[in-house]
PDB file of C-alpha atoms in Angstrom:
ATOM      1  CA  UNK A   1      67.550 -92.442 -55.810  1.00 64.00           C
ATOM      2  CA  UNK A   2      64.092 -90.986 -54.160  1.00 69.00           C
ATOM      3  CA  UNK A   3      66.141 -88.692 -52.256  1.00 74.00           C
ATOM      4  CA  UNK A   4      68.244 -86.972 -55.088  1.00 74.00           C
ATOM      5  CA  UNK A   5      64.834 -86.775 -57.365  1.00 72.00           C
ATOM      6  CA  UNK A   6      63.128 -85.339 -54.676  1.00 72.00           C
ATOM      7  CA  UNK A   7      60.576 -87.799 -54.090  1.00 71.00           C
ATOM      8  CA  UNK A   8      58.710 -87.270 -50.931  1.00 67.00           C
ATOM      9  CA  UNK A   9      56.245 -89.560 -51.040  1.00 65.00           C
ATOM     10  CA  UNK A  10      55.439 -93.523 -51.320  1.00 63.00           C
ATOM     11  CA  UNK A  11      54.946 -95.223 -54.198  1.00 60.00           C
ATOM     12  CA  UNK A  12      52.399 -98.103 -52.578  1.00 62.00           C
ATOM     13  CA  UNK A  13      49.396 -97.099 -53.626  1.00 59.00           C
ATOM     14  CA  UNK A  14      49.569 -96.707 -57.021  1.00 58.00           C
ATOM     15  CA  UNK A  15      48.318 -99.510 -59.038  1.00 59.00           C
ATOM     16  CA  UNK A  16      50.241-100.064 -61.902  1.00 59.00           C
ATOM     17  CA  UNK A  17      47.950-102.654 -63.438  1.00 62.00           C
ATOM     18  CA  UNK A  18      45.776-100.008 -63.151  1.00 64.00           C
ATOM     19  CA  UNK A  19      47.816 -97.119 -64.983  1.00 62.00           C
ATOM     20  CA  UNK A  20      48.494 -99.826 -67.681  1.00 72.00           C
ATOM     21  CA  UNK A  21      44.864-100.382 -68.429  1.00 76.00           C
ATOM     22  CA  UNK A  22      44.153 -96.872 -68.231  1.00 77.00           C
ATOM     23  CA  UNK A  23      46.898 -95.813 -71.177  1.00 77.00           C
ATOM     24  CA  UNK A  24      46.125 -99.351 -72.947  1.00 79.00           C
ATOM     25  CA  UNK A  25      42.530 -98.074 -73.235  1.00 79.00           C
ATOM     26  CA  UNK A  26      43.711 -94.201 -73.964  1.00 79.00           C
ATOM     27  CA  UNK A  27      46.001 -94.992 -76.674  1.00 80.00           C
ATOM     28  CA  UNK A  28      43.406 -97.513 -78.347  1.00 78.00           C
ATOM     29  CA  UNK A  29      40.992 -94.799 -78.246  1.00 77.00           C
ATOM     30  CA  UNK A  30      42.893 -92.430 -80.339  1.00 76.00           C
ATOM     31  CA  UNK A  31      45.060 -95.128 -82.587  1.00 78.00           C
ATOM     32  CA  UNK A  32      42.026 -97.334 -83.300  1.00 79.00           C
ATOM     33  CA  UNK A  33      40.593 -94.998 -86.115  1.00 76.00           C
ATOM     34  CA  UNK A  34      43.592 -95.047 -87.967  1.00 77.00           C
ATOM     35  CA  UNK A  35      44.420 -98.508 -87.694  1.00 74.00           C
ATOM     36  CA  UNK A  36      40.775 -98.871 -89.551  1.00 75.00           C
ATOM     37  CA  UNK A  37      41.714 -96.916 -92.096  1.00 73.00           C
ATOM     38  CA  UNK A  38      44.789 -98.161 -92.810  1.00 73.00           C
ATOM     39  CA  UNK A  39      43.270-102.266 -92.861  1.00 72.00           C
ATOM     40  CA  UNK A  40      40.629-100.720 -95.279  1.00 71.00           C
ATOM     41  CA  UNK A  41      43.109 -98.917 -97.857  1.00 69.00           C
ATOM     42  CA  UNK A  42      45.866-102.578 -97.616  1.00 67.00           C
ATOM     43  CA  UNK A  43      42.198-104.001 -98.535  1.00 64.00           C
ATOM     44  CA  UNK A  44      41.329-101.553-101.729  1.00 63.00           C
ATOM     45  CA  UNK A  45      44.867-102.065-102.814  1.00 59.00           C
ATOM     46  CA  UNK A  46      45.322-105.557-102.994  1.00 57.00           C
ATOM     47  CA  UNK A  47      41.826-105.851-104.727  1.00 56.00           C
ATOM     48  CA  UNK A  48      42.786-103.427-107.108  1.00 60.00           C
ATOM     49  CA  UNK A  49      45.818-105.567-107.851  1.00 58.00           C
ATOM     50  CA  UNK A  50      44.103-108.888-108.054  1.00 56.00           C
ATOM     51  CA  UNK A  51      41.693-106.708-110.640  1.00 57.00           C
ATOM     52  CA  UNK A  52      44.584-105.318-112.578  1.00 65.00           C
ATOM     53  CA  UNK A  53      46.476-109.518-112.561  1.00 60.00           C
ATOM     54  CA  UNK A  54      43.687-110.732-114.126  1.00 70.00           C
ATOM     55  CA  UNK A  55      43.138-111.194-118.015  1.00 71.00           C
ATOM     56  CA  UNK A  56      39.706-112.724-119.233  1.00 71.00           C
ATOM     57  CA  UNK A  57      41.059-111.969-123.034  1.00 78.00           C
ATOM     58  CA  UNK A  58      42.515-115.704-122.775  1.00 73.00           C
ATOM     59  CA  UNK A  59      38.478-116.657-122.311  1.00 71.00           C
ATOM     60  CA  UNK A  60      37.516-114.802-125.061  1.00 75.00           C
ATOM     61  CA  UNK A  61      40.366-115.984-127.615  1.00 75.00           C
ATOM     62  CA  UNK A  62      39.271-119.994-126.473  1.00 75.00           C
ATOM     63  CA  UNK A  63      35.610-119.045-126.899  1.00 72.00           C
ATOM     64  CA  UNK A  64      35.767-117.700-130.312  1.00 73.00           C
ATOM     65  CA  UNK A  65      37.610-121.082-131.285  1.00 72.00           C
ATOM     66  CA  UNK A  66      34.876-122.808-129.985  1.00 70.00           C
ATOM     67  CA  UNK A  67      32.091-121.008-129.971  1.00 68.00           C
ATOM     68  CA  UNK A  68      30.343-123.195-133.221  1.00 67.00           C
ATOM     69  CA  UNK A  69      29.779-125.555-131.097  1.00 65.00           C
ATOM     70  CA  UNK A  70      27.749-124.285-128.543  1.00 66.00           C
ATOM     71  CA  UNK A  71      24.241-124.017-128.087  1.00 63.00           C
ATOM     72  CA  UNK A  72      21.751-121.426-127.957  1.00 60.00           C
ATOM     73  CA  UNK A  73      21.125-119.449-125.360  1.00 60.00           C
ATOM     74  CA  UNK A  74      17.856-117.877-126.577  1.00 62.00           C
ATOM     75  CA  UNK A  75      14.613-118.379-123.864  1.00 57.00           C
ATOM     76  CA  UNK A  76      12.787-121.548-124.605  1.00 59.00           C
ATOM     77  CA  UNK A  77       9.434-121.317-126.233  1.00 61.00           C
ATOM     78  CA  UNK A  78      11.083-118.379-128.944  1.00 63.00           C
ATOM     79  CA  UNK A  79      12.253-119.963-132.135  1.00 64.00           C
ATOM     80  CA  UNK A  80      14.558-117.521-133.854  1.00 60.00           C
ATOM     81  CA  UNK A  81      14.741-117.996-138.032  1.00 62.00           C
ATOM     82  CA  UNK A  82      16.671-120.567-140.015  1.00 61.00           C
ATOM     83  CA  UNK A  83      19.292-117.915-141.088  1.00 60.00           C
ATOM     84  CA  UNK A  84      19.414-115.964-137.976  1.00 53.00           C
ATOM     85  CA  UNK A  85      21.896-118.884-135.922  1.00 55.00           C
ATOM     86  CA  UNK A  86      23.971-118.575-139.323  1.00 55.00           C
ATOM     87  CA  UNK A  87      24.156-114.647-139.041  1.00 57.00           C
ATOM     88  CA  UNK A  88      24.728-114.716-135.061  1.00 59.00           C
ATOM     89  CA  UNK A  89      27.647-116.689-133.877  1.00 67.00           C
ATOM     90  CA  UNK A  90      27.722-116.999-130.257  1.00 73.00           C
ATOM     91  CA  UNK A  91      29.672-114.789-128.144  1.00 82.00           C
ATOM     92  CA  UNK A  92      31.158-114.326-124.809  1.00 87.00           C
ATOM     93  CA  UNK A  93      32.874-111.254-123.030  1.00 89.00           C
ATOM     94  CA  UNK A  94      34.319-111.010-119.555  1.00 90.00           C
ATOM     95  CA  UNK A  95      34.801-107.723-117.854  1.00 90.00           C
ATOM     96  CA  UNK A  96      35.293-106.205-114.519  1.00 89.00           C
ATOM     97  CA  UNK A  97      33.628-103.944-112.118  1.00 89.00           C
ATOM     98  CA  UNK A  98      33.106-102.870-108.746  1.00 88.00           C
ATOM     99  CA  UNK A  99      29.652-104.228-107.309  1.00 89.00           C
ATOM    100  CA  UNK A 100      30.520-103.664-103.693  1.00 87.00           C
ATOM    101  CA  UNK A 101      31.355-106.759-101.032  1.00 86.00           C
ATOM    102  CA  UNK A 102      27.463-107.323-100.937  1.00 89.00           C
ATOM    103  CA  UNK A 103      27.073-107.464-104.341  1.00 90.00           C
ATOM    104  CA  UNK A 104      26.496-110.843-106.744  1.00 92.00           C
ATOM    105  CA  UNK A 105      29.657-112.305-107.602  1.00 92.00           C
ATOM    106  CA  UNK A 106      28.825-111.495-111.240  1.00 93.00           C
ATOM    107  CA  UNK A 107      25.870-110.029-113.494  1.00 93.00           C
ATOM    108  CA  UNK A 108      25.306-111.034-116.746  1.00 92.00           C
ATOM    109  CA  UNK A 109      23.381-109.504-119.532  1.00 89.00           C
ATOM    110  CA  UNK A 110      22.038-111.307-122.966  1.00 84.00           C
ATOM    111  CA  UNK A 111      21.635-110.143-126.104  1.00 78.00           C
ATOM    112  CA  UNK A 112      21.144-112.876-129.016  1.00 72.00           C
ATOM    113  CA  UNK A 113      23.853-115.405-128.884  1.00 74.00           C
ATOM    114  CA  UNK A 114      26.315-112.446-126.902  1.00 84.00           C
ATOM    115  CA  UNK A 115      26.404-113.079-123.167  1.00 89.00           C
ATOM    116  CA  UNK A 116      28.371-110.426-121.395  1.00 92.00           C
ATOM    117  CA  UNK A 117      29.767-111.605-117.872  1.00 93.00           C
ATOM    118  CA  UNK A 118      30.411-108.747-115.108  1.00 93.00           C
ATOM    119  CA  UNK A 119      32.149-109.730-112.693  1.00 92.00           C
ATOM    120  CA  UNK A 120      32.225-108.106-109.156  1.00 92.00           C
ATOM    121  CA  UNK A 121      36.117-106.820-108.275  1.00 89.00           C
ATOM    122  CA  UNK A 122      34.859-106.768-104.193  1.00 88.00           C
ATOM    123  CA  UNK A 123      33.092-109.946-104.005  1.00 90.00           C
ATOM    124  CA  UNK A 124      35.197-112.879-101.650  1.00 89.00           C
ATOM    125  CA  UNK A 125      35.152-115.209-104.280  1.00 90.00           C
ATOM    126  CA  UNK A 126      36.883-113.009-106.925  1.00 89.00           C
ATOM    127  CA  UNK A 127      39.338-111.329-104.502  1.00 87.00           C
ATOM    128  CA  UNK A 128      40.707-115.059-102.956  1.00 86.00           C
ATOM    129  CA  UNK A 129      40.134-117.209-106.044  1.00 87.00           C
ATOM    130  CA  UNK A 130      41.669-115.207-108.948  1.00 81.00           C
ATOM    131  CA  UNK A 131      44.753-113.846-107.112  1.00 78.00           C
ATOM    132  CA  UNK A 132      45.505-117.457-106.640  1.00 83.00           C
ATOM    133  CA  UNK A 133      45.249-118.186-109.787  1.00 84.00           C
ATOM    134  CA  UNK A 134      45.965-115.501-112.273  1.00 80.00           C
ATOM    135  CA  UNK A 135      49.067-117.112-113.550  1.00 83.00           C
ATOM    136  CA  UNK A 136      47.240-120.119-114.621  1.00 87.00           C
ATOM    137  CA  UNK A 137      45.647-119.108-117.646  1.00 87.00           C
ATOM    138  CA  UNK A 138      43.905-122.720-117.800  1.00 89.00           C
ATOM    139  CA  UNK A 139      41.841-122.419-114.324  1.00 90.00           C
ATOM    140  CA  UNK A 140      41.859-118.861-115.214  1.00 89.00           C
ATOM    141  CA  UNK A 141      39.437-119.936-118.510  1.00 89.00           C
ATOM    142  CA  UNK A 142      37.800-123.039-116.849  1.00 91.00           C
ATOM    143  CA  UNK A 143      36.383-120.811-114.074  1.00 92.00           C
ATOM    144  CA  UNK A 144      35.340-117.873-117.158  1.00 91.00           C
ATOM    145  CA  UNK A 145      33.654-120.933-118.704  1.00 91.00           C
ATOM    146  CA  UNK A 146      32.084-121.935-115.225  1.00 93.00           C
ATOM    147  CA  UNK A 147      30.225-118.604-115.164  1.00 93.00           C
ATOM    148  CA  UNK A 148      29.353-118.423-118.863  1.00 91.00           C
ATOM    149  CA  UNK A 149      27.284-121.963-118.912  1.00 91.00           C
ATOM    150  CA  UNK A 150      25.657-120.539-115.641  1.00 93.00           C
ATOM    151  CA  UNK A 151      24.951-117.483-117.398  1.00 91.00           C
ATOM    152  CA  UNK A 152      23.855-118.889-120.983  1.00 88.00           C
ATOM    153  CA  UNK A 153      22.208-122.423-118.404  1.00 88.00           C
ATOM    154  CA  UNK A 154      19.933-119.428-116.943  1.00 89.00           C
ATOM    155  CA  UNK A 155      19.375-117.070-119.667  1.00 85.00           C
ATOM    156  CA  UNK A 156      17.895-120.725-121.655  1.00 82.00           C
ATOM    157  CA  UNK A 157      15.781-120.788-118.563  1.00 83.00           C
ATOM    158  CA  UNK A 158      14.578-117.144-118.123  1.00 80.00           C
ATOM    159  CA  UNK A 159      11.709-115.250-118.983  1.00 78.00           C
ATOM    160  CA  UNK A 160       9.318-112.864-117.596  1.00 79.00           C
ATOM    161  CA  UNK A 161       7.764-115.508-114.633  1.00 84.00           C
ATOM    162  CA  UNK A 162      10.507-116.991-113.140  1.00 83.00           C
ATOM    163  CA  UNK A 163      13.108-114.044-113.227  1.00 85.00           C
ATOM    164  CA  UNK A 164      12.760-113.851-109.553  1.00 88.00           C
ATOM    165  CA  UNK A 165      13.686-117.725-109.601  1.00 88.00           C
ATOM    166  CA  UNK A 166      16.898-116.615-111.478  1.00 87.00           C
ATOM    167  CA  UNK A 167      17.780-113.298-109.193  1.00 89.00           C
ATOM    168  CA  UNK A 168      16.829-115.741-106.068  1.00 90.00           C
ATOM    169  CA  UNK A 169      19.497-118.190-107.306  1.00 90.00           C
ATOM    170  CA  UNK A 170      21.863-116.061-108.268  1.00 90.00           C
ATOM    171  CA  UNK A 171      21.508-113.994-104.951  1.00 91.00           C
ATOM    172  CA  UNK A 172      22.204-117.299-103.062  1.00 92.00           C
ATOM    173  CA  UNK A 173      25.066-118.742-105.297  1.00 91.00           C
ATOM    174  CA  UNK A 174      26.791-115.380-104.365  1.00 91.00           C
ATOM    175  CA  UNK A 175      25.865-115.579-100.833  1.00 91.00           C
ATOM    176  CA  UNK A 176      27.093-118.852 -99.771  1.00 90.00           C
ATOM    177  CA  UNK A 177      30.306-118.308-101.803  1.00 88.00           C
ATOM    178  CA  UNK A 178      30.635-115.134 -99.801  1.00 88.00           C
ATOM    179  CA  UNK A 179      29.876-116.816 -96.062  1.00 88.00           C
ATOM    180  CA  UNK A 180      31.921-119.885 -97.270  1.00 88.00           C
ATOM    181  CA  UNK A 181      35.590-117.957 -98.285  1.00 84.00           C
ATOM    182  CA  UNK A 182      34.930-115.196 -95.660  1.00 80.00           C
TER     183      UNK A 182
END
């Protein structure tokens, strides 16, 4: 076969372990990049759908239904008026948004008896937890109602000298539940 190709020369010198770590190493350079890219994008995707699967309305409507029956979130040491709790039913609202991977697993914000709970789309714990369990509309509300009495446990808690307590805790809640599912 060397003879009709024309080969003239031996082929014992060549090391072919060689060559094949040589164009291994070539073709990682240059594919690498995209292979990146592409693990990054599957990533955005499927966090976008686990953010478009779930529904915190079910929260809400269960809330609302028992809402009466929960206590106040306002600081300790402020003592709103007699007619005020009548006036000011508590509330609850769940909603969505992208915090970055770093960020808290959620934020919350309180105004009177309305506790609004912002949940981070790119944090571990949302990503792995509700995808697995968007259909069930039960764990779905028990872990809404998880972070709520966190939120309304702390905002009973919080005032001007110890809201770097709360932010510390907070910070750390999100952190280990970040090392832990990663």
């Amino acid at each position: 076969l060397d003879k009709l190709m024309g080969v003239t020369f031996t082929k014992n010198g060549i090391a072919i372990k060689t060559l094949d770590e040589t164009l291994k190493n070539w073709i990682d350079h240059h594919v690498q990049p995209q292979l990146l890219a592409i693990k990054q994008q599957a990533g955005k995707d499927a966090a976008k759908e686990v953010e478009e699967s779930v529904d915190h309305e079910s929260s809400e409507t269960v809330f609302k239904l028992k809402s009466k029956l929960l206590p106040d979130t306002i600081p300790e040491g402020e003592e709103p008026q007699d007619d005020w709790r009548s006036k000011h039913q508590a509330e609850a609202s769940w909603s969505k948004k992208n915090m970055g991977r770093l960020g808290p697993i959620f934020e919350f914000e309180n105004v009177g008896r309305k506790i609004r709970i912002i949940y981070n789309t790119e944090h571990p714990f949302y990503q792995n937890v509700f995808a697995e369990v968007s259909d069930n509309k039960d764990l779905s509300n028990a872990i809404d109602f998880l972070t709520y009495s966190i939120a309304a446990g702390l905002s009973r808690v919080s005032s001007p000298k110890n809201e770097q307590v709360i932010d510390t805790f907070l910070d750390t809640f999100s952190d280990s539940l970040r090392t832990l599912l990663n």
